[in-house]
PDB file of C-alpha atoms in Angstrom:
ATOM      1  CA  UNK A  29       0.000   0.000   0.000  1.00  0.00           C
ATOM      2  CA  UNK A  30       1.455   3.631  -0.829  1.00  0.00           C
ATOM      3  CA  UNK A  31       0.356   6.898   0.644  1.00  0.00           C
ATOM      4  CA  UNK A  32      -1.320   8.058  -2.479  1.00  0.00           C
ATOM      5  CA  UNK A  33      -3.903   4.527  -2.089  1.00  0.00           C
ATOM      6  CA  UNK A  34      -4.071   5.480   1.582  1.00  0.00           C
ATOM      7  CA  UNK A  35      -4.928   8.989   0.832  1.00  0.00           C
ATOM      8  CA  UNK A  36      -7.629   7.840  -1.618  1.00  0.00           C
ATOM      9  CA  UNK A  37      -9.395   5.707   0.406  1.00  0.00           C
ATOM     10  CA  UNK A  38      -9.569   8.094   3.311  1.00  0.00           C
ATOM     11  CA  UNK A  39     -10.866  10.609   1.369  1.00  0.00           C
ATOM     12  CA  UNK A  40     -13.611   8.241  -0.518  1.00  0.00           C
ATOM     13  CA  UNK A  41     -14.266   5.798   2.224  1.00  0.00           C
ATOM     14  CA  UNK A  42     -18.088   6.493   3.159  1.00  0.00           C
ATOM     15  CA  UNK A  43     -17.159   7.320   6.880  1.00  0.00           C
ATOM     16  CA  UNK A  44     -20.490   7.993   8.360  1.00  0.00           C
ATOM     17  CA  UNK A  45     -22.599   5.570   5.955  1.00  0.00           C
ATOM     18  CA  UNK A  46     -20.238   2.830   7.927  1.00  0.00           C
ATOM     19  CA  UNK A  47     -20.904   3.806  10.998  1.00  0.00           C
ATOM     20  CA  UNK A  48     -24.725   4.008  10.375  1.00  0.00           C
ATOM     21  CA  UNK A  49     -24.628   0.482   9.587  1.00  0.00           C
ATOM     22  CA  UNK A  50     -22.723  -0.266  12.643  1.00  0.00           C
ATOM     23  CA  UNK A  51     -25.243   1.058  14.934  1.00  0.00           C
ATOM     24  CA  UNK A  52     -28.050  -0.908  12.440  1.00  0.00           C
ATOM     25  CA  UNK A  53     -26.545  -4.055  12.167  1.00  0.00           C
ATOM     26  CA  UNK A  54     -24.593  -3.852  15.876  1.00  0.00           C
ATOM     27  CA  UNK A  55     -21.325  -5.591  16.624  1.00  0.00           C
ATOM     28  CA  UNK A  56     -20.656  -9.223  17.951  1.00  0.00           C
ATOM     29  CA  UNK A  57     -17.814  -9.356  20.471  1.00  0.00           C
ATOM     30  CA  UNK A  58     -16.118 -12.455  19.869  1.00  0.00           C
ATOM     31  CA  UNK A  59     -12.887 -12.153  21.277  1.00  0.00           C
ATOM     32  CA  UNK A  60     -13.314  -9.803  24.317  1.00  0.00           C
ATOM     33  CA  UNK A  61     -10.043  -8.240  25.676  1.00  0.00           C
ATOM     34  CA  UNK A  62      -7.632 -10.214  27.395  1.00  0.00           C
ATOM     35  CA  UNK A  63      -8.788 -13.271  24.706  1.00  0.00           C
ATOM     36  CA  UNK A  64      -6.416 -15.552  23.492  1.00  0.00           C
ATOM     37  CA  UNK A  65      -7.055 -16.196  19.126  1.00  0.00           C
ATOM     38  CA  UNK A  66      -8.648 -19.225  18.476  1.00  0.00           C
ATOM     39  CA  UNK A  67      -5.744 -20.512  15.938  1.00  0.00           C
ATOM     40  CA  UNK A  68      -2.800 -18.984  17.909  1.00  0.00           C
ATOM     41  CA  UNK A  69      -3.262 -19.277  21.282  1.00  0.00           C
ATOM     42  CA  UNK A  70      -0.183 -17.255  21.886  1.00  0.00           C
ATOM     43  CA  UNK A  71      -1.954 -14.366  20.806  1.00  0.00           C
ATOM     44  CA  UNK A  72      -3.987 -11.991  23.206  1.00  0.00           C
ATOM     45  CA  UNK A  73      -6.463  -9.815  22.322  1.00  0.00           C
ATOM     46  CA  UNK A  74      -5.357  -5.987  24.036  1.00  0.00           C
ATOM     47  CA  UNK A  75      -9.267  -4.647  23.737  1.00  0.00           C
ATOM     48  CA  UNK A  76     -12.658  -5.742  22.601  1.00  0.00           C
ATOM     49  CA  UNK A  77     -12.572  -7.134  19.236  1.00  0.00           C
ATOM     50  CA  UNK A  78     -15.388  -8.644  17.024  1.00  0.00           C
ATOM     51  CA  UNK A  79     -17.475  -8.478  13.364  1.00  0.00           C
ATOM     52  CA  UNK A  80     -20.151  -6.239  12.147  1.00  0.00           C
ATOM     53  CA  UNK A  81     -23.486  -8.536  11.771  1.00  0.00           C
ATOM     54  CA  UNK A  82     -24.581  -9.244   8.357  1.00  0.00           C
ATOM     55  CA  UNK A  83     -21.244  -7.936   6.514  1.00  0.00           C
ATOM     56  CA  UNK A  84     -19.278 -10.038   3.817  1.00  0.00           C
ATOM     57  CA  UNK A  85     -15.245  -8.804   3.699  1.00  0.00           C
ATOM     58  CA  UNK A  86     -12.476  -9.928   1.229  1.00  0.00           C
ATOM     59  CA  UNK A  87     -12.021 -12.566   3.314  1.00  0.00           C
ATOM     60  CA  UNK A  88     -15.467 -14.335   3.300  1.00  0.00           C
ATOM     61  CA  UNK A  89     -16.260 -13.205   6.985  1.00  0.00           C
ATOM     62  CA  UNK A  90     -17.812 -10.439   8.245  1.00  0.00           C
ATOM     63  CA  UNK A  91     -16.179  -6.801   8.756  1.00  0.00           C
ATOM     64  CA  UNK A  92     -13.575  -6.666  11.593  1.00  0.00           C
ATOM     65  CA  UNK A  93     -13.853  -4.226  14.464  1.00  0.00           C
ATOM     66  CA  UNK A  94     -11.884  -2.999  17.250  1.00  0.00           C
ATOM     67  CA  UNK A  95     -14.407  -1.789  20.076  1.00  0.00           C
ATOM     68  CA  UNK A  96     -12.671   0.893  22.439  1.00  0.00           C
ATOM     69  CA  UNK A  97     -14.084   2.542  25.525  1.00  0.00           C
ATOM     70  CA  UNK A  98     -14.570   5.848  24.014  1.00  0.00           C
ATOM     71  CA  UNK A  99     -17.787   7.613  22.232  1.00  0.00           C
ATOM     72  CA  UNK A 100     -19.787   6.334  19.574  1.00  0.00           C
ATOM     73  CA  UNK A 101     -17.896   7.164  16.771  1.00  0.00           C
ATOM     74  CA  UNK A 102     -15.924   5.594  14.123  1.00  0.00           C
ATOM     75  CA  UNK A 103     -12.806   6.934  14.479  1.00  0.00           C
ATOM     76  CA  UNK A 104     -10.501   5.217  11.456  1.00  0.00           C
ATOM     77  CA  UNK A 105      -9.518   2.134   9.894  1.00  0.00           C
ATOM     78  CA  UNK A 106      -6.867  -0.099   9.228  1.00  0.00           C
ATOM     79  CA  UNK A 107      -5.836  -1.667   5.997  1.00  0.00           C
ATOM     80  CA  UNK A 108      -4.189  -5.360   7.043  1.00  0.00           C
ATOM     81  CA  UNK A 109      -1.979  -7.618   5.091  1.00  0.00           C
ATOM     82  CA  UNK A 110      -1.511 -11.018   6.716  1.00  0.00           C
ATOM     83  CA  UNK A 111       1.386 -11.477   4.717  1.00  0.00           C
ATOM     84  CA  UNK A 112       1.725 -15.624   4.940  1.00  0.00           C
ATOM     85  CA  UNK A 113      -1.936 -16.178   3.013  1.00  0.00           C
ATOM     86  CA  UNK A 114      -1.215 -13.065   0.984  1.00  0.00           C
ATOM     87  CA  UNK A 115      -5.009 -11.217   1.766  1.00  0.00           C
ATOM     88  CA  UNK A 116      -5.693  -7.987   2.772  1.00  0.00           C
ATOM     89  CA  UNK A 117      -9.126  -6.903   4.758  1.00  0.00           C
ATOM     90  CA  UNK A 118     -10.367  -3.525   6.765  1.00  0.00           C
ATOM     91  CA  UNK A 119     -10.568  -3.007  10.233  1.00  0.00           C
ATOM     92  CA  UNK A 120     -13.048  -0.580  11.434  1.00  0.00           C
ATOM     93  CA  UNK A 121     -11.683   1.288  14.794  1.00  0.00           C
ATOM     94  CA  UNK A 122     -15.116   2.306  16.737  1.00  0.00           C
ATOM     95  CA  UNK A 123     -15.307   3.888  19.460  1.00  0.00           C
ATOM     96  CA  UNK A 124     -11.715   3.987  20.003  1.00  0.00           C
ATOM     97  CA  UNK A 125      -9.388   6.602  22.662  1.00  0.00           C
ATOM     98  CA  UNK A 126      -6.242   7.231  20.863  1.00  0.00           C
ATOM     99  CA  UNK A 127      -4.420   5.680  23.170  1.00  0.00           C
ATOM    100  CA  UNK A 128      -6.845   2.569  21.816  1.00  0.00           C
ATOM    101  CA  UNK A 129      -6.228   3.207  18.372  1.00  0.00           C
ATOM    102  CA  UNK A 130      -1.985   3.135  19.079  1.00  0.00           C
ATOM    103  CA  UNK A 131      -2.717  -0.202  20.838  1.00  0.00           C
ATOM    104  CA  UNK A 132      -4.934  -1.497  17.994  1.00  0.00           C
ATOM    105  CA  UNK A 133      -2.405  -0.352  15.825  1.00  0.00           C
ATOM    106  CA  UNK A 134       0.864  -1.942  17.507  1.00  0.00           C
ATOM    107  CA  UNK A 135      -1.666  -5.217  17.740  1.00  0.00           C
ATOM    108  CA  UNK A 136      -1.671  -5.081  14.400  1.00  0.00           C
ATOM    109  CA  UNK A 137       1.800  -4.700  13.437  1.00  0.00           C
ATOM    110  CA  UNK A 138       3.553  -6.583  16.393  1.00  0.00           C
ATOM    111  CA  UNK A 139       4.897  -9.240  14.190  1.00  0.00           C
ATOM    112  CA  UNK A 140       5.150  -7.776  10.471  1.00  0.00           C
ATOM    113  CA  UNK A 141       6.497 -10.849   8.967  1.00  0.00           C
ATOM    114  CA  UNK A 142       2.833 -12.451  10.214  1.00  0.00           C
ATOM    115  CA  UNK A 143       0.452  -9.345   9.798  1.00  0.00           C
ATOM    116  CA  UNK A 144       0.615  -5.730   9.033  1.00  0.00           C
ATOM    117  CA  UNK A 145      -1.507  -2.682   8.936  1.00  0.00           C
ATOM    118  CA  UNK A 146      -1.621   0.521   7.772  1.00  0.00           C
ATOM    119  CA  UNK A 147      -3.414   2.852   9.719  1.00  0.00           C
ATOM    120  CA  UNK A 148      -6.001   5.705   8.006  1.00  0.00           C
ATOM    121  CA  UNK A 149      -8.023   7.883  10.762  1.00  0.00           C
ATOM    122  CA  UNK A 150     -11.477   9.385   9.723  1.00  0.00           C
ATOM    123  CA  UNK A 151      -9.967  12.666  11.618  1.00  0.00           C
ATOM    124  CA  UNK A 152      -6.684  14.452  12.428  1.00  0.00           C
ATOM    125  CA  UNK A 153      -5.278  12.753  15.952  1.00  0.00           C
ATOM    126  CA  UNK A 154      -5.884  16.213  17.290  1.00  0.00           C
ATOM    127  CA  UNK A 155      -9.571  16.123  16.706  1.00  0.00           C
ATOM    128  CA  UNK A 156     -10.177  12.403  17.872  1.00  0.00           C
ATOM    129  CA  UNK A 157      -8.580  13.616  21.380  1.00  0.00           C
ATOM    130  CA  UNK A 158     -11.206  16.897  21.338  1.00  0.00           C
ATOM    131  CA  UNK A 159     -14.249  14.033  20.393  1.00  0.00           C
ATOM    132  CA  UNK A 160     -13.171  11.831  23.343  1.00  0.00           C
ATOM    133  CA  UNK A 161     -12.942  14.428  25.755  1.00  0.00           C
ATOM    134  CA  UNK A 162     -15.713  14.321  28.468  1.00  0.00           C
TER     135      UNK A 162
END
């Protein structure tokens, strides 16, 4: 992925169309924080983590999400390669603090010869730290 995709797909992506359907179709938590991945038990799950209902992604499941602890908002996505099958998905960041969406993130990339993402935020950092303020 280069900057110029990234930049195109921020600017295009259908931010608040997305997270209309979230709040339609609601989110099933199957791995809550502190879970372990089914496949790779070695892996724990730092937040909430689950699917949008009734969603089909490149992958033939339904839409990741990272659930944080902050407002209702979607707040950015992440572009991931898991670079041993060679696919790449989204991953919708709702509701997530930025200090959620640098944990996602590191998640994400903690082993880069495994899986790696490439972060795009609906808003500057700035702003998402104004929209999470009480």
């Amino acid at each position: 992925m280069i900057p110029a995709y990234a930049s195109l797909l921020k600017n295009h992506f259908d931010w608040q169309r997305w997270e209309d359907l979230i709040l339609q179709e609601k989110i099933y938590l199957d791995r809550p924080q502190h879970a372990a991945h089914p496949q790779y038990p070695d892996i724990i799950y730092p937040m909430n983590y689950g699917y949008i209902c009734n969603t089909l992604s490149s992958d033939q499941e339904e839409i990741d999400v990272f659930v944080g602890s902050g407002k209702p908002c979607l707040v950015g996505l992440m572009v991931t390669t898991d670079v041993i099958h060679q696919m790449q998905e989204i991953k919708l960041l709702w509701r997530c603090t930025p200090a959620e969406i640098y944990m996602a993130y590191g998640f994400i990339n903690f082993d880069r010869s495994r899986l790696k993402g490439w972060l795009i935020l609906r808003y500057p950092m700035k702003k998402i730290w104004e929209l999470m303020d009480p």
